[in-house]
């Protein structure tokens, strides 16, 4: 699914936005995040270091805002017809809390850092808020998790895919 979404953005933004902008935008989006950004950079022939740095910044940029504002935004949205959607997002997110409750900030780092479906900086930030974790420590754990995920995805995209002659 990630590849199809990345392809969608590449196809629809390719003529209208610089390669770096596509990587940055894709990296900021929930679901795609850094994983999608690095893959987009690879598919658009962006150099490894540039792709990694742009995707990292794009992915980490929304996180302080989520950590600071999401509880207030959710409280406000629960007073609107969107209450059921917010409740669903909270339930879905909290269903992934076991690792973080068990291992704390290390669990948060690993949750964000191991690039599996349903994990990442956005979900990690939301989980840390829903579990009332300290914002500063959560940000550091998420930052390190994004670095770890970036290394794993870069090795996969620029190493394995390149050696197999796929994309790029």
mmCIF file with all atom_site columns, C-alpha atoms in Angstrom:
data_model
loop_
_atom_site.group_PDB
_atom_site.id
_atom_site.type_symbol
_atom_site.label_atom_id
_atom_site.label_alt_id
_atom_site.label_comp_id
_atom_site.label_asym_id
_atom_site.label_entity_id
_atom_site.label_seq_id
_atom_site.pdbx_PDB_ins_code
_atom_site.Cartn_x
_atom_site.Cartn_y
_atom_site.Cartn_z
_atom_site.occupancy
_atom_site.B_iso_or_equiv
_atom_site.pdbx_formal_charge
_atom_site.auth_seq_id
_atom_site.auth_comp_id
_atom_site.auth_asym_id
_atom_site.auth_atom_id
_atom_site.pdbx_PDB_model_num
ATOM 1   C CA . UNK A 1 1   ? 0.000   0.000  0.000   1.00 0.00 ? 1   UNK A CA 1
ATOM 2   C CA . UNK A 1 2   ? 2.850   2.403  0.803   1.00 0.00 ? 2   UNK A CA 1
ATOM 3   C CA . UNK A 1 3   ? 4.295   1.994  -2.679  1.00 0.00 ? 3   UNK A CA 1
ATOM 4   C CA . UNK A 1 4   ? 0.937   2.735  -4.333  1.00 0.00 ? 4   UNK A CA 1
ATOM 5   C CA . UNK A 1 5   ? 0.460   5.897  -2.255  1.00 0.00 ? 5   UNK A CA 1
ATOM 6   C CA . UNK A 1 6   ? 4.018   7.041  -2.955  1.00 0.00 ? 6   UNK A CA 1
ATOM 7   C CA . UNK A 1 7   ? 3.492   6.388  -6.679  1.00 0.00 ? 7   UNK A CA 1
ATOM 8   C CA . UNK A 1 8   ? 0.259   8.404  -6.532  1.00 0.00 ? 8   UNK A CA 1
ATOM 9   C CA . UNK A 1 9   ? 2.065   11.434 -5.111  1.00 0.00 ? 9   UNK A CA 1
ATOM 10  C CA . UNK A 1 10  ? 4.975   11.104 -7.509  1.00 0.00 ? 10  UNK A CA 1
ATOM 11  C CA . UNK A 1 11  ? 2.640   10.897 -10.511 1.00 0.00 ? 11  UNK A CA 1
ATOM 12  C CA . UNK A 1 12  ? 0.376   13.746 -9.426  1.00 0.00 ? 12  UNK A CA 1
ATOM 13  C CA . UNK A 1 13  ? 2.992   16.136 -8.065  1.00 0.00 ? 13  UNK A CA 1
ATOM 14  C CA . UNK A 1 14  ? 5.956   15.287 -10.283 1.00 0.00 ? 14  UNK A CA 1
ATOM 15  C CA . UNK A 1 15  ? 5.369   18.018 -12.841 1.00 0.00 ? 15  UNK A CA 1
ATOM 16  C CA . UNK A 1 16  ? 4.275   20.622 -10.294 1.00 0.00 ? 16  UNK A CA 1
ATOM 17  C CA . UNK A 1 17  ? 6.697   20.215 -7.417  1.00 0.00 ? 17  UNK A CA 1
ATOM 18  C CA . UNK A 1 18  ? 10.427  19.732 -7.017  1.00 0.00 ? 18  UNK A CA 1
ATOM 19  C CA . UNK A 1 19  ? 11.622  16.234 -6.122  1.00 0.00 ? 19  UNK A CA 1
ATOM 20  C CA . UNK A 1 20  ? 12.722  17.462 -2.698  1.00 0.00 ? 20  UNK A CA 1
ATOM 21  C CA . UNK A 1 21  ? 9.269   18.945 -2.084  1.00 0.00 ? 21  UNK A CA 1
ATOM 22  C CA . UNK A 1 22  ? 7.588   15.642 -2.903  1.00 0.00 ? 22  UNK A CA 1
ATOM 23  C CA . UNK A 1 23  ? 9.866   13.790 -0.484  1.00 0.00 ? 23  UNK A CA 1
ATOM 24  C CA . UNK A 1 24  ? 9.211   16.399 2.218   1.00 0.00 ? 24  UNK A CA 1
ATOM 25  C CA . UNK A 1 25  ? 5.430   16.376 1.734   1.00 0.00 ? 25  UNK A CA 1
ATOM 26  C CA . UNK A 1 26  ? 5.161   12.579 1.662   1.00 0.00 ? 26  UNK A CA 1
ATOM 27  C CA . UNK A 1 27  ? 7.264   12.377 4.832   1.00 0.00 ? 27  UNK A CA 1
ATOM 28  C CA . UNK A 1 28  ? 4.925   14.744 6.686   1.00 0.00 ? 28  UNK A CA 1
ATOM 29  C CA . UNK A 1 29  ? 1.816   12.683 5.972   1.00 0.00 ? 29  UNK A CA 1
ATOM 30  C CA . UNK A 1 30  ? 0.468   10.149 8.446   1.00 0.00 ? 30  UNK A CA 1
ATOM 31  C CA . UNK A 1 31  ? 0.648   6.548  7.223   1.00 0.00 ? 31  UNK A CA 1
ATOM 32  C CA . UNK A 1 32  ? 3.444   7.310  4.706   1.00 0.00 ? 32  UNK A CA 1
ATOM 33  C CA . UNK A 1 33  ? 5.771   9.292  6.946   1.00 0.00 ? 33  UNK A CA 1
ATOM 34  C CA . UNK A 1 34  ? 9.546   8.871  6.616   1.00 0.00 ? 34  UNK A CA 1
ATOM 35  C CA . UNK A 1 35  ? 9.195   5.402  5.065   1.00 0.00 ? 35  UNK A CA 1
ATOM 36  C CA . UNK A 1 36  ? 7.240   6.792  2.149   1.00 0.00 ? 36  UNK A CA 1
ATOM 37  C CA . UNK A 1 37  ? 9.492   9.832  1.850   1.00 0.00 ? 37  UNK A CA 1
ATOM 38  C CA . UNK A 1 38  ? 12.683  7.807  1.564   1.00 0.00 ? 38  UNK A CA 1
ATOM 39  C CA . UNK A 1 39  ? 11.032  5.463  -0.922  1.00 0.00 ? 39  UNK A CA 1
ATOM 40  C CA . UNK A 1 40  ? 9.880   8.482  -2.952  1.00 0.00 ? 40  UNK A CA 1
ATOM 41  C CA . UNK A 1 41  ? 13.418  9.885  -2.867  1.00 0.00 ? 41  UNK A CA 1
ATOM 42  C CA . UNK A 1 42  ? 14.797  6.589  -4.100  1.00 0.00 ? 42  UNK A CA 1
ATOM 43  C CA . UNK A 1 43  ? 12.222  6.282  -6.884  1.00 0.00 ? 43  UNK A CA 1
ATOM 44  C CA . UNK A 1 44  ? 12.898  9.895  -7.915  1.00 0.00 ? 44  UNK A CA 1
ATOM 45  C CA . UNK A 1 45  ? 16.686  9.276  -8.012  1.00 0.00 ? 45  UNK A CA 1
ATOM 46  C CA . UNK A 1 46  ? 17.428  11.652 -5.153  1.00 0.00 ? 46  UNK A CA 1
ATOM 47  C CA . UNK A 1 47  ? 20.839  11.019 -3.568  1.00 0.00 ? 47  UNK A CA 1
ATOM 48  C CA . UNK A 1 48  ? 20.687  8.874  -0.415  1.00 0.00 ? 48  UNK A CA 1
ATOM 49  C CA . UNK A 1 49  ? 21.850  11.514 2.083   1.00 0.00 ? 49  UNK A CA 1
ATOM 50  C CA . UNK A 1 50  ? 19.567  14.191 0.692   1.00 0.00 ? 50  UNK A CA 1
ATOM 51  C CA . UNK A 1 51  ? 16.583  11.837 0.660   1.00 0.00 ? 51  UNK A CA 1
ATOM 52  C CA . UNK A 1 52  ? 17.250  10.738 4.244   1.00 0.00 ? 52  UNK A CA 1
ATOM 53  C CA . UNK A 1 53  ? 17.658  14.278 5.604   1.00 0.00 ? 53  UNK A CA 1
ATOM 54  C CA . UNK A 1 54  ? 14.602  15.697 3.845   1.00 0.00 ? 54  UNK A CA 1
ATOM 55  C CA . UNK A 1 55  ? 12.439  12.744 4.877   1.00 0.00 ? 55  UNK A CA 1
ATOM 56  C CA . UNK A 1 56  ? 13.688  12.939 8.470   1.00 0.00 ? 56  UNK A CA 1
ATOM 57  C CA . UNK A 1 57  ? 12.897  16.652 8.803   1.00 0.00 ? 57  UNK A CA 1
ATOM 58  C CA . UNK A 1 58  ? 9.536   16.223 7.080   1.00 0.00 ? 58  UNK A CA 1
ATOM 59  C CA . UNK A 1 59  ? 8.557   13.368 9.383   1.00 0.00 ? 59  UNK A CA 1
ATOM 60  C CA . UNK A 1 60  ? 9.701   14.954 12.645  1.00 0.00 ? 60  UNK A CA 1
ATOM 61  C CA . UNK A 1 61  ? 8.297   18.453 11.938  1.00 0.00 ? 61  UNK A CA 1
ATOM 62  C CA . UNK A 1 62  ? 4.637   17.695 12.856  1.00 0.00 ? 62  UNK A CA 1
ATOM 63  C CA . UNK A 1 63  ? 5.539   15.764 16.031  1.00 0.00 ? 63  UNK A CA 1
ATOM 64  C CA . UNK A 1 64  ? 5.947   18.690 18.491  1.00 0.00 ? 64  UNK A CA 1
ATOM 65  C CA . UNK A 1 65  ? 2.578   20.047 17.345  1.00 0.00 ? 65  UNK A CA 1
ATOM 66  C CA . UNK A 1 66  ? 0.942   16.667 17.894  1.00 0.00 ? 66  UNK A CA 1
ATOM 67  C CA . UNK A 1 67  ? 2.526   16.307 21.335  1.00 0.00 ? 67  UNK A CA 1
ATOM 68  C CA . UNK A 1 68  ? 1.468   19.795 22.405  1.00 0.00 ? 68  UNK A CA 1
ATOM 69  C CA . UNK A 1 69  ? -1.942  20.166 20.759  1.00 0.00 ? 69  UNK A CA 1
ATOM 70  C CA . UNK A 1 70  ? -3.590  16.782 20.132  1.00 0.00 ? 70  UNK A CA 1
ATOM 71  C CA . UNK A 1 71  ? -5.245  16.385 23.545  1.00 0.00 ? 71  UNK A CA 1
ATOM 72  C CA . UNK A 1 72  ? -6.856  19.833 23.277  1.00 0.00 ? 72  UNK A CA 1
ATOM 73  C CA . UNK A 1 73  ? -7.881  19.206 19.666  1.00 0.00 ? 73  UNK A CA 1
ATOM 74  C CA . UNK A 1 74  ? -9.427  15.854 20.582  1.00 0.00 ? 74  UNK A CA 1
ATOM 75  C CA . UNK A 1 75  ? -11.287 17.398 23.567  1.00 0.00 ? 75  UNK A CA 1
ATOM 76  C CA . UNK A 1 76  ? -12.718 20.049 21.248  1.00 0.00 ? 76  UNK A CA 1
ATOM 77  C CA . UNK A 1 77  ? -13.610 17.538 18.499  1.00 0.00 ? 77  UNK A CA 1
ATOM 78  C CA . UNK A 1 78  ? -15.438 15.358 21.029  1.00 0.00 ? 78  UNK A CA 1
ATOM 79  C CA . UNK A 1 79  ? -17.943 18.211 21.398  1.00 0.00 ? 79  UNK A CA 1
ATOM 80  C CA . UNK A 1 80  ? -18.724 18.042 17.677  1.00 0.00 ? 80  UNK A CA 1
ATOM 81  C CA . UNK A 1 81  ? -20.289 15.445 15.369  1.00 0.00 ? 81  UNK A CA 1
ATOM 82  C CA . UNK A 1 82  ? -16.739 14.089 14.889  1.00 0.00 ? 82  UNK A CA 1
ATOM 83  C CA . UNK A 1 83  ? -16.796 12.537 18.378  1.00 0.00 ? 83  UNK A CA 1
ATOM 84  C CA . UNK A 1 84  ? -17.205 8.998  17.015  1.00 0.00 ? 84  UNK A CA 1
ATOM 85  C CA . UNK A 1 85  ? -14.225 9.445  14.700  1.00 0.00 ? 85  UNK A CA 1
ATOM 86  C CA . UNK A 1 86  ? -12.027 10.691 17.569  1.00 0.00 ? 86  UNK A CA 1
ATOM 87  C CA . UNK A 1 87  ? -13.188 7.806  19.788  1.00 0.00 ? 87  UNK A CA 1
ATOM 88  C CA . UNK A 1 88  ? -12.350 5.352  16.981  1.00 0.00 ? 88  UNK A CA 1
ATOM 89  C CA . UNK A 1 89  ? -8.874  6.895  16.496  1.00 0.00 ? 89  UNK A CA 1
ATOM 90  C CA . UNK A 1 90  ? -8.205  6.710  20.231  1.00 0.00 ? 90  UNK A CA 1
ATOM 91  C CA . UNK A 1 91  ? -9.364  3.065  20.460  1.00 0.00 ? 91  UNK A CA 1
ATOM 92  C CA . UNK A 1 92  ? -7.352  2.067  17.388  1.00 0.00 ? 92  UNK A CA 1
ATOM 93  C CA . UNK A 1 93  ? -4.250  3.834  18.703  1.00 0.00 ? 93  UNK A CA 1
ATOM 94  C CA . UNK A 1 94  ? -4.575  2.481  22.250  1.00 0.00 ? 94  UNK A CA 1
ATOM 95  C CA . UNK A 1 95  ? -4.821  -1.056 20.871  1.00 0.00 ? 95  UNK A CA 1
ATOM 96  C CA . UNK A 1 96  ? -1.075  -0.705 20.174  1.00 0.00 ? 96  UNK A CA 1
ATOM 97  C CA . UNK A 1 97  ? -0.077  0.447  23.667  1.00 0.00 ? 97  UNK A CA 1
ATOM 98  C CA . UNK A 1 98  ? 1.265   -2.819 25.152  1.00 0.00 ? 98  UNK A CA 1
ATOM 99  C CA . UNK A 1 99  ? 4.904   -2.397 24.060  1.00 0.00 ? 99  UNK A CA 1
ATOM 100 C CA . UNK A 1 100 ? 4.991   1.186  25.270  1.00 0.00 ? 100 UNK A CA 1
ATOM 101 C CA . UNK A 1 101 ? 3.347   0.438  28.611  1.00 0.00 ? 101 UNK A CA 1
ATOM 102 C CA . UNK A 1 102 ? 5.771   -2.429 29.175  1.00 0.00 ? 102 UNK A CA 1
ATOM 103 C CA . UNK A 1 103 ? 9.014   -0.703 28.125  1.00 0.00 ? 103 UNK A CA 1
ATOM 104 C CA . UNK A 1 104 ? 8.190   3.004  28.494  1.00 0.00 ? 104 UNK A CA 1
ATOM 105 C CA . UNK A 1 105 ? 10.240  5.407  26.411  1.00 0.00 ? 105 UNK A CA 1
ATOM 106 C CA . UNK A 1 106 ? 12.396  2.590  25.015  1.00 0.00 ? 106 UNK A CA 1
ATOM 107 C CA . UNK A 1 107 ? 9.182   0.907  23.871  1.00 0.00 ? 107 UNK A CA 1
ATOM 108 C CA . UNK A 1 108 ? 8.103   4.176  22.236  1.00 0.00 ? 108 UNK A CA 1
ATOM 109 C CA . UNK A 1 109 ? 11.477  4.448  20.458  1.00 0.00 ? 109 UNK A CA 1
ATOM 110 C CA . UNK A 1 110 ? 11.159  0.876  19.147  1.00 0.00 ? 110 UNK A CA 1
ATOM 111 C CA . UNK A 1 111 ? 7.493   1.342  18.221  1.00 0.00 ? 111 UNK A CA 1
ATOM 112 C CA . UNK A 1 112 ? 8.427   4.311  16.044  1.00 0.00 ? 112 UNK A CA 1
ATOM 113 C CA . UNK A 1 113 ? 11.755  2.855  14.891  1.00 0.00 ? 113 UNK A CA 1
ATOM 114 C CA . UNK A 1 114 ? 10.690  -0.531 13.581  1.00 0.00 ? 114 UNK A CA 1
ATOM 115 C CA . UNK A 1 115 ? 9.013   0.263  10.259  1.00 0.00 ? 115 UNK A CA 1
ATOM 116 C CA . UNK A 1 116 ? 5.898   -1.895 10.373  1.00 0.00 ? 116 UNK A CA 1
ATOM 117 C CA . UNK A 1 117 ? 2.370   -1.010 9.251   1.00 0.00 ? 117 UNK A CA 1
ATOM 118 C CA . UNK A 1 118 ? 0.551   1.023  11.878  1.00 0.00 ? 118 UNK A CA 1
ATOM 119 C CA . UNK A 1 119 ? 3.706   2.248  13.595  1.00 0.00 ? 119 UNK A CA 1
ATOM 120 C CA . UNK A 1 120 ? 5.560   5.504  13.153  1.00 0.00 ? 120 UNK A CA 1
ATOM 121 C CA . UNK A 1 121 ? 6.051   8.967  14.562  1.00 0.00 ? 121 UNK A CA 1
ATOM 122 C CA . UNK A 1 122 ? 2.420   10.104 14.239  1.00 0.00 ? 122 UNK A CA 1
ATOM 123 C CA . UNK A 1 123 ? 0.997   7.064  16.032  1.00 0.00 ? 123 UNK A CA 1
ATOM 124 C CA . UNK A 1 124 ? 3.829   7.101  18.561  1.00 0.00 ? 124 UNK A CA 1
ATOM 125 C CA . UNK A 1 125 ? 3.172   10.765 19.386  1.00 0.00 ? 125 UNK A CA 1
ATOM 126 C CA . UNK A 1 126 ? -0.548  10.129 19.732  1.00 0.00 ? 126 UNK A CA 1
ATOM 127 C CA . UNK A 1 127 ? 0.086   7.101  21.947  1.00 0.00 ? 127 UNK A CA 1
ATOM 128 C CA . UNK A 1 128 ? 2.434   9.045  24.193  1.00 0.00 ? 128 UNK A CA 1
ATOM 129 C CA . UNK A 1 129 ? -0.259  11.715 24.640  1.00 0.00 ? 129 UNK A CA 1
ATOM 130 C CA . UNK A 1 130 ? -3.023  9.207  25.310  1.00 0.00 ? 130 UNK A CA 1
ATOM 131 C CA . UNK A 1 131 ? -0.777  7.461  27.862  1.00 0.00 ? 131 UNK A CA 1
ATOM 132 C CA . UNK A 1 132 ? 0.124   10.826 29.491  1.00 0.00 ? 132 UNK A CA 1
ATOM 133 C CA . UNK A 1 133 ? 3.864   10.411 28.933  1.00 0.00 ? 133 UNK A CA 1
ATOM 134 C CA . UNK A 1 134 ? 6.205   13.383 29.341  1.00 0.00 ? 134 UNK A CA 1
ATOM 135 C CA . UNK A 1 135 ? 6.339   15.409 26.135  1.00 0.00 ? 135 UNK A CA 1
ATOM 136 C CA . UNK A 1 136 ? 10.088  16.139 26.147  1.00 0.00 ? 136 UNK A CA 1
ATOM 137 C CA . UNK A 1 137 ? 11.115  12.548 26.746  1.00 0.00 ? 137 UNK A CA 1
ATOM 138 C CA . UNK A 1 138 ? 8.532   11.360 24.232  1.00 0.00 ? 138 UNK A CA 1
ATOM 139 C CA . UNK A 1 139 ? 9.905   13.732 21.609  1.00 0.00 ? 139 UNK A CA 1
ATOM 140 C CA . UNK A 1 140 ? 13.445  12.419 22.137  1.00 0.00 ? 140 UNK A CA 1
ATOM 141 C CA . UNK A 1 141 ? 12.256  8.787  21.931  1.00 0.00 ? 141 UNK A CA 1
ATOM 142 C CA . UNK A 1 142 ? 10.282  9.554  18.764  1.00 0.00 ? 142 UNK A CA 1
ATOM 143 C CA . UNK A 1 143 ? 13.209  11.458 17.244  1.00 0.00 ? 143 UNK A CA 1
ATOM 144 C CA . UNK A 1 144 ? 15.527  8.496  17.865  1.00 0.00 ? 144 UNK A CA 1
ATOM 145 C CA . UNK A 1 145 ? 12.848  6.121  16.566  1.00 0.00 ? 145 UNK A CA 1
ATOM 146 C CA . UNK A 1 146 ? 12.554  8.116  13.343  1.00 0.00 ? 146 UNK A CA 1
ATOM 147 C CA . UNK A 1 147 ? 16.351  7.940  12.962  1.00 0.00 ? 147 UNK A CA 1
ATOM 148 C CA . UNK A 1 148 ? 16.242  4.155  13.421  1.00 0.00 ? 148 UNK A CA 1
ATOM 149 C CA . UNK A 1 149 ? 13.364  3.758  10.985  1.00 0.00 ? 149 UNK A CA 1
ATOM 150 C CA . UNK A 1 150 ? 15.200  5.997  8.528   1.00 0.00 ? 150 UNK A CA 1
ATOM 151 C CA . UNK A 1 151 ? 18.307  3.837  8.675   1.00 0.00 ? 151 UNK A CA 1
ATOM 152 C CA . UNK A 1 152 ? 16.294  0.646  8.157   1.00 0.00 ? 152 UNK A CA 1
ATOM 153 C CA . UNK A 1 153 ? 14.254  2.045  5.268   1.00 0.00 ? 153 UNK A CA 1
ATOM 154 C CA . UNK A 1 154 ? 17.312  3.632  3.640   1.00 0.00 ? 154 UNK A CA 1
ATOM 155 C CA . UNK A 1 155 ? 19.162  0.319  3.719   1.00 0.00 ? 155 UNK A CA 1
ATOM 156 C CA . UNK A 1 156 ? 16.106  -1.375 2.237   1.00 0.00 ? 156 UNK A CA 1
ATOM 157 C CA . UNK A 1 157 ? 15.460  1.250  -0.453  1.00 0.00 ? 157 UNK A CA 1
ATOM 158 C CA . UNK A 1 158 ? 18.954  2.273  -1.445  1.00 0.00 ? 158 UNK A CA 1
ATOM 159 C CA . UNK A 1 159 ? 20.603  -1.068 -0.674  1.00 0.00 ? 159 UNK A CA 1
ATOM 160 C CA . UNK A 1 160 ? 18.327  -4.013 -1.292  1.00 0.00 ? 160 UNK A CA 1
ATOM 161 C CA . UNK A 1 161 ? 16.059  -2.483 -3.950  1.00 0.00 ? 161 UNK A CA 1
ATOM 162 C CA . UNK A 1 162 ? 19.043  -0.973 -5.761  1.00 0.00 ? 162 UNK A CA 1
ATOM 163 C CA . UNK A 1 163 ? 20.924  -4.277 -5.737  1.00 0.00 ? 163 UNK A CA 1
ATOM 164 C CA . UNK A 1 164 ? 17.845  -5.978 -7.189  1.00 0.00 ? 164 UNK A CA 1
ATOM 165 C CA . UNK A 1 165 ? 17.586  -3.290 -9.878  1.00 0.00 ? 165 UNK A CA 1
ATOM 166 C CA . UNK A 1 166 ? 14.144  -2.157 -8.719  1.00 0.00 ? 166 UNK A CA 1
ATOM 167 C CA . UNK A 1 167 ? 13.214  1.517  -9.169  1.00 0.00 ? 167 UNK A CA 1
ATOM 168 C CA . UNK A 1 168 ? 15.671  4.353  -8.755  1.00 0.00 ? 168 UNK A CA 1
#
